[in-house]
Tab-separated table of C-alpha atoms in Angstrom:
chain	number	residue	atom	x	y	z
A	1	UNK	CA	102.111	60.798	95.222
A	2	UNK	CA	102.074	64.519	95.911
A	3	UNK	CA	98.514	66.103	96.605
A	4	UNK	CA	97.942	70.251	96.752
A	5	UNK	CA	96.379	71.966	99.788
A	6	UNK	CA	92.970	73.168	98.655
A	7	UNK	CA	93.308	76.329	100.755
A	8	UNK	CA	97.520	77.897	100.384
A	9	UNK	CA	98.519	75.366	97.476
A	10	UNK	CA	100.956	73.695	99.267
A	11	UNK	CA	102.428	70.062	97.846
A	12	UNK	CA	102.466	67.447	100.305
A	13	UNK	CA	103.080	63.778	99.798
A	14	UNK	CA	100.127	61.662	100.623
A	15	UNK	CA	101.395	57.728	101.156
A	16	UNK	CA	97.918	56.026	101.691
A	17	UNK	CA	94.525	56.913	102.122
A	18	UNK	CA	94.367	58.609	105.622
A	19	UNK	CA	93.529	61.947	106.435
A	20	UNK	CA	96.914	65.110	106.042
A	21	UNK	CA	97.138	68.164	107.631
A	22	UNK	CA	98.890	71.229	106.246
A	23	UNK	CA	102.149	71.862	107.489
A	24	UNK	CA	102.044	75.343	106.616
A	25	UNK	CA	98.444	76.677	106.840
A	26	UNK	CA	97.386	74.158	109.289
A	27	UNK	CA	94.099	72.888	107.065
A	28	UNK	CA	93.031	69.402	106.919
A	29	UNK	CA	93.581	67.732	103.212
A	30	UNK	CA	91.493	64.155	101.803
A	31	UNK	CA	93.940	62.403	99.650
A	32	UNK	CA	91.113	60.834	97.810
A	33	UNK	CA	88.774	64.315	97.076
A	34	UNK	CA	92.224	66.889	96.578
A	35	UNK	CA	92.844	65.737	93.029
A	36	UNK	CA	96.547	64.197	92.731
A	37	UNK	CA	99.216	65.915	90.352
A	38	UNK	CA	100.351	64.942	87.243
A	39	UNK	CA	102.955	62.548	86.890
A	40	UNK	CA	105.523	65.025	85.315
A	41	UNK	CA	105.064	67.562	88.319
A	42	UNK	CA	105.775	64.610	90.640
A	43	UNK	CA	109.083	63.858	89.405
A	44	UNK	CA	110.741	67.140	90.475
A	45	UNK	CA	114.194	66.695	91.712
A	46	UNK	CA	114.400	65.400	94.832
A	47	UNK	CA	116.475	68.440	95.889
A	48	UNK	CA	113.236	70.881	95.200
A	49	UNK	CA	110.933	68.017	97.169
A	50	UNK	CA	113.151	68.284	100.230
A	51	UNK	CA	113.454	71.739	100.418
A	52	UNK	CA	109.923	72.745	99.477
A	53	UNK	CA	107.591	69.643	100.515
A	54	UNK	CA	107.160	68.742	103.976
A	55	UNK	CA	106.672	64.915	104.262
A	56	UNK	CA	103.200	63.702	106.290
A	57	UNK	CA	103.343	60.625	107.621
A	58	UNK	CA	101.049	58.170	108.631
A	59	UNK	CA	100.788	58.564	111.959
A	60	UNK	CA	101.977	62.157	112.613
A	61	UNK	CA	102.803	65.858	110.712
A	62	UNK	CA	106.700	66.111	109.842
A	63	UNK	CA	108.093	69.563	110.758
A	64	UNK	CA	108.919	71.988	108.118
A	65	UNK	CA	112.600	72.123	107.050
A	66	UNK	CA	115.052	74.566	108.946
A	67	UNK	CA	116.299	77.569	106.406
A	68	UNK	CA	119.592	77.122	105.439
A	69	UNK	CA	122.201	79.847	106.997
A	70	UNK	CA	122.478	83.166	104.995
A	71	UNK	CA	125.673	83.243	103.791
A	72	UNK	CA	127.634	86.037	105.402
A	73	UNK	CA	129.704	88.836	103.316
A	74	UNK	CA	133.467	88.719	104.344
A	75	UNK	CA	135.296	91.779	103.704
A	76	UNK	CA	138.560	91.462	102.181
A	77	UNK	CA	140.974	93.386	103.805
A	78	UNK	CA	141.782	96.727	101.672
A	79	UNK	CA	145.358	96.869	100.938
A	80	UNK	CA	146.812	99.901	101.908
A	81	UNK	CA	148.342	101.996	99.399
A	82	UNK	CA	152.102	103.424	100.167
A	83	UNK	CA	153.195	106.583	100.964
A	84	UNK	CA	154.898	106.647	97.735
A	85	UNK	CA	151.775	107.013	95.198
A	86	UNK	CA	150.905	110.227	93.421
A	87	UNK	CA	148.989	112.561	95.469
A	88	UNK	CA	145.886	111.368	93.316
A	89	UNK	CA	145.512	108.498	94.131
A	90	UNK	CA	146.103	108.971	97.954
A	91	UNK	CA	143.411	107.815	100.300
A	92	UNK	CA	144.055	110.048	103.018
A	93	UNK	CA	145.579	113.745	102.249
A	94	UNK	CA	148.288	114.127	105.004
A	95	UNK	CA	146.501	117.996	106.510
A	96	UNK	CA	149.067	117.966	109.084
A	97	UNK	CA	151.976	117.484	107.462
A	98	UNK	CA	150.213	120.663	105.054
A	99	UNK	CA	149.594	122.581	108.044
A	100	UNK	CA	153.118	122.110	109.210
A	101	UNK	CA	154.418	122.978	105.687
A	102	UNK	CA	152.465	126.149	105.761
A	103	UNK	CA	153.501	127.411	109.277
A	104	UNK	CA	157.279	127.066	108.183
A	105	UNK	CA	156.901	128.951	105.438
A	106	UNK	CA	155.205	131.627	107.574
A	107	UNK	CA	157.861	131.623	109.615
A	108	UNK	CA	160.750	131.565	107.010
A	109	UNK	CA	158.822	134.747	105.552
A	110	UNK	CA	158.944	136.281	108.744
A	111	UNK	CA	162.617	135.737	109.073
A	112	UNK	CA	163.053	136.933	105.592
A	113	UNK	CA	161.195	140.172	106.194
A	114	UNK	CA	163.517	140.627	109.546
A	115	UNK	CA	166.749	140.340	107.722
A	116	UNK	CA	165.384	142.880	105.172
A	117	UNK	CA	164.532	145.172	107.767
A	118	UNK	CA	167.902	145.034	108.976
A	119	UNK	CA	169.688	145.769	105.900
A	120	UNK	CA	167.774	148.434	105.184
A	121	UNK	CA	168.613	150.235	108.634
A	122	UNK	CA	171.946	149.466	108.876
A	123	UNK	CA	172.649	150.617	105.023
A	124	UNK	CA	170.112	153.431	104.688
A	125	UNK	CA	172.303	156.126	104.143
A	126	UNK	CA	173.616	154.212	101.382
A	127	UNK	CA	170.415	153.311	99.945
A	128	UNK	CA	169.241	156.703	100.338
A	129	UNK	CA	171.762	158.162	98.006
A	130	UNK	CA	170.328	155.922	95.183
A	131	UNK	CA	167.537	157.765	93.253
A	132	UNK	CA	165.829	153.604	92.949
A	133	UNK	CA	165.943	153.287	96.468
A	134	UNK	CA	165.043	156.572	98.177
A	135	UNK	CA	161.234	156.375	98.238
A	136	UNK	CA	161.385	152.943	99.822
A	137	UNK	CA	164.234	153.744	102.827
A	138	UNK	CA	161.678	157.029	103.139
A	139	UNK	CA	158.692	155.197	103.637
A	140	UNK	CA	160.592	152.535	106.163
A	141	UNK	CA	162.132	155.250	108.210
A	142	UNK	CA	158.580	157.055	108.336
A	143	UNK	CA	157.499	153.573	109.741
A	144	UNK	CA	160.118	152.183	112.122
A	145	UNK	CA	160.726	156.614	113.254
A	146	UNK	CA	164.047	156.851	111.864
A	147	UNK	CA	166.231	159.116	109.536
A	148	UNK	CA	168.207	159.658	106.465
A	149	UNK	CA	170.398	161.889	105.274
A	150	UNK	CA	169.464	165.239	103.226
A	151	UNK	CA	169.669	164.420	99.359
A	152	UNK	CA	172.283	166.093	97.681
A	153	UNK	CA	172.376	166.344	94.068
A	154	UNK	CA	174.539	169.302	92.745
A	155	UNK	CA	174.163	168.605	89.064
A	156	UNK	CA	170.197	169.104	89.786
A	157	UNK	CA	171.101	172.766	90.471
A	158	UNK	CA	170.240	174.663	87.009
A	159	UNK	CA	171.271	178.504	86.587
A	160	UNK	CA	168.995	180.812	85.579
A	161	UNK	CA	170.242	184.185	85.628
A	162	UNK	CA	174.298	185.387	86.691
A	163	UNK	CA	176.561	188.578	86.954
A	164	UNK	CA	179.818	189.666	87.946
A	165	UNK	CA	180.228	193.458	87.993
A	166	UNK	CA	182.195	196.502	89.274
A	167	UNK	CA	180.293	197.375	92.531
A	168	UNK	CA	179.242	201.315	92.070
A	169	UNK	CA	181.072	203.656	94.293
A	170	UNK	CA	183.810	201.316	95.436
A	171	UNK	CA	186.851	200.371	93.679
A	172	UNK	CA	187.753	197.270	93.347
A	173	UNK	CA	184.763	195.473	94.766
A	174	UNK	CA	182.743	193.305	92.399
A	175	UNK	CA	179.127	192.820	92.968
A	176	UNK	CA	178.064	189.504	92.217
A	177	UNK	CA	174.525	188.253	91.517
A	178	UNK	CA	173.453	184.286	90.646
A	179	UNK	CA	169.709	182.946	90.635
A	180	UNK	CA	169.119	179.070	90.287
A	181	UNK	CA	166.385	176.693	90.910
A	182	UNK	CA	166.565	173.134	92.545
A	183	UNK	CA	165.287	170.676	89.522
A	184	UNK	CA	165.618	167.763	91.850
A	185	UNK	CA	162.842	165.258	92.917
A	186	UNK	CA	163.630	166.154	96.480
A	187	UNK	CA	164.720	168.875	98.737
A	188	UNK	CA	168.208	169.363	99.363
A	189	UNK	CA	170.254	171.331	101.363
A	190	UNK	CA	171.314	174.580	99.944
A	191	UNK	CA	174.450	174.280	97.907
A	192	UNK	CA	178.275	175.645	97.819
A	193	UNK	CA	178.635	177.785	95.281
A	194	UNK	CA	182.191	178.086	93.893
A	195	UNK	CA	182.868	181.261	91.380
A	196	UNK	CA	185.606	181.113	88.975
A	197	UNK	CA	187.314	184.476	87.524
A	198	UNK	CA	189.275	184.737	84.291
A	199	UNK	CA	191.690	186.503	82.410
A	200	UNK	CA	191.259	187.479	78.561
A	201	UNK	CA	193.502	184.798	78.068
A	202	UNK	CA	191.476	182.383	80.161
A	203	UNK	CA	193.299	181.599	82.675
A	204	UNK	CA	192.458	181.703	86.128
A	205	UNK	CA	192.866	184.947	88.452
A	206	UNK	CA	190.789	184.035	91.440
A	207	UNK	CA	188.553	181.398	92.643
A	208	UNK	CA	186.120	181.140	95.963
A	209	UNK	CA	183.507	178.877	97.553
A	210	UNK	CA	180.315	180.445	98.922
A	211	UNK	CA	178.905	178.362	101.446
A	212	UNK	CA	175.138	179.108	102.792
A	213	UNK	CA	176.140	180.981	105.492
A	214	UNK	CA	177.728	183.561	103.166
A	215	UNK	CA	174.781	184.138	100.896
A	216	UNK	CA	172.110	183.365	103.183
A	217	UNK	CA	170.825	186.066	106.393
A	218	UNK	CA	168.787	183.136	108.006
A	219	UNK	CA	167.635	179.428	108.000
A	220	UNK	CA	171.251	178.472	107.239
A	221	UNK	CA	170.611	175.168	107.632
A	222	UNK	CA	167.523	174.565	106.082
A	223	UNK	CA	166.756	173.147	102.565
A	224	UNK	CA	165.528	174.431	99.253
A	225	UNK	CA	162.701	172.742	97.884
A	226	UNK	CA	162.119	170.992	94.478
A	227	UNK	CA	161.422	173.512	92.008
A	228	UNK	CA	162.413	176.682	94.745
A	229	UNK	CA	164.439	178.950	92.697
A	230	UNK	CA	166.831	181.229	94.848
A	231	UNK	CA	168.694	184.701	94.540
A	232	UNK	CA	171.490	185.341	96.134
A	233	UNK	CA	174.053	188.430	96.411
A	234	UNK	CA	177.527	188.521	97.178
A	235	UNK	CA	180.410	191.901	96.642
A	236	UNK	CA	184.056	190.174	96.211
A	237	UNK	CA	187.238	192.111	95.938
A	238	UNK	CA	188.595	191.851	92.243
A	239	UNK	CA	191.963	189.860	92.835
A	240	UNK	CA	193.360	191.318	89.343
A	241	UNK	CA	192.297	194.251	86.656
A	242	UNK	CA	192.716	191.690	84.033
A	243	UNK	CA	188.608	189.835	84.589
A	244	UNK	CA	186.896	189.314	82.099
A	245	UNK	CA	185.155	186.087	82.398
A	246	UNK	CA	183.626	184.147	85.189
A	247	UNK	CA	181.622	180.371	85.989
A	248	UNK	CA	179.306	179.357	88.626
A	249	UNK	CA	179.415	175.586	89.410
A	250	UNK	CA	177.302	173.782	92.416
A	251	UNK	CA	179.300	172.215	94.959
């Protein structure tokens, strides 16, 4: 027969009419005043008596029951995923193997820029005859304090004004007059001009080439900037009576 503590509740199984004591408040219980349980709560399995019911004996207080061991949480080992998955589902993004990847292309840039560097040098004055390539050998050699060669583009030369005629007071002498203007995008040296005489019948009686130090006084070597238009003066001796015609043409 199972009897309730009057004072925590606690079942404990009375065998005879002597005196119990509480196992778990300590308080002594009277089988015959603590009124006995029904007969349907006494018939609990016998796994809830012996893990909830301490058992009094006659002569002495049994012990409460030891709690059973907490059950303790293995971890499975986590399989590791290969090196071979999509960068997704990675666990671990490799940072050095990025920060490798990112120094060699630094360096292959580098490099890259070098050999660039080099070409340009050693082939400026070939690049710097190229109307696409000019302004970018220019601003290089303004950098790296180097230079490149005058630009020379005859066909930029336009005419705007010319004359062949007698020279007053001297016979035979023709006075020649040209003025053109340099309609290139940059300065170029001044040019070579070559004058063609003709016959009526159009052939050709005489022909010269004026370099700058035949038309020009000073700054021989200097260069005519874009736009500059220029004048120049020259007396020739007539090579036959026959000229009627003449050309100018930018050398």
């Amino acid at each position: 027969m199972f009897v309730a503590c009057p004072h925590c509740g606690f079942l404990v199984a009375a065998h005879g009419g002597t005196t119990l004591r509480c196992p778990r408040c300590g308080s002594p219980i009277d089988p015959k005043q603590a009124q006995p349980l029904p007969p349907a709560a006494t018939a609990e399995p016998e796994a809830v008596a012996q893990a909830d019911v301490a058992v009094e004996t006659g002569t002495g207080t049994a012990s409460e029951p030891a709690p059973e061991p907490a059950a303790v949480a293995v971890e499975k080992p986590r399989r590791k995923r290969g090196t071979h998955a999509p960068s997704f589902a990675r666990l671990h993004a490799p940072a050095v193997v990025r920060a490798t990847h990112w120094r060699s292309w630094l360096v292959v840039a580098g490099l890259a820029l070098l050999l660039l560097v080099q070409v340009v040098l050693a082939q400026r004055d070939v690049l710097a005859a190229d109307a696409r390539w000019r302004p970018l050998v220019g601003s290089a050699c303004t950098l790296l304090r180097c230079t490149i060669p005058a630009w020379r583009e005859p066909a930029a030369f336009t005419m705007l004004q010319r004359s062949v005629q007698p020279k007053p007071g001297e016979r035979g002498v023709l006075h020649v007059s040209a003025s053109f203007r340099n309609d290139a995008r940059w300065e170029q040296p001044w040019p070579t001009v070559m004058l063609t005489l003709s016959d009526m019948d159009g052939r050709q009686v005489g022909q010269r080439a004026f370099t700058p130090s035949d038309y020009l006084a000073q700054d021989r070597d200097g260069r005519i900037a874009p736009g500059q238009s220029a004048t120049i003066q020259l007396d020739v001796v007539e090579p036959a009576r026959q000229v009627v015609a003449f050309t100018f043409d930018f050398m």
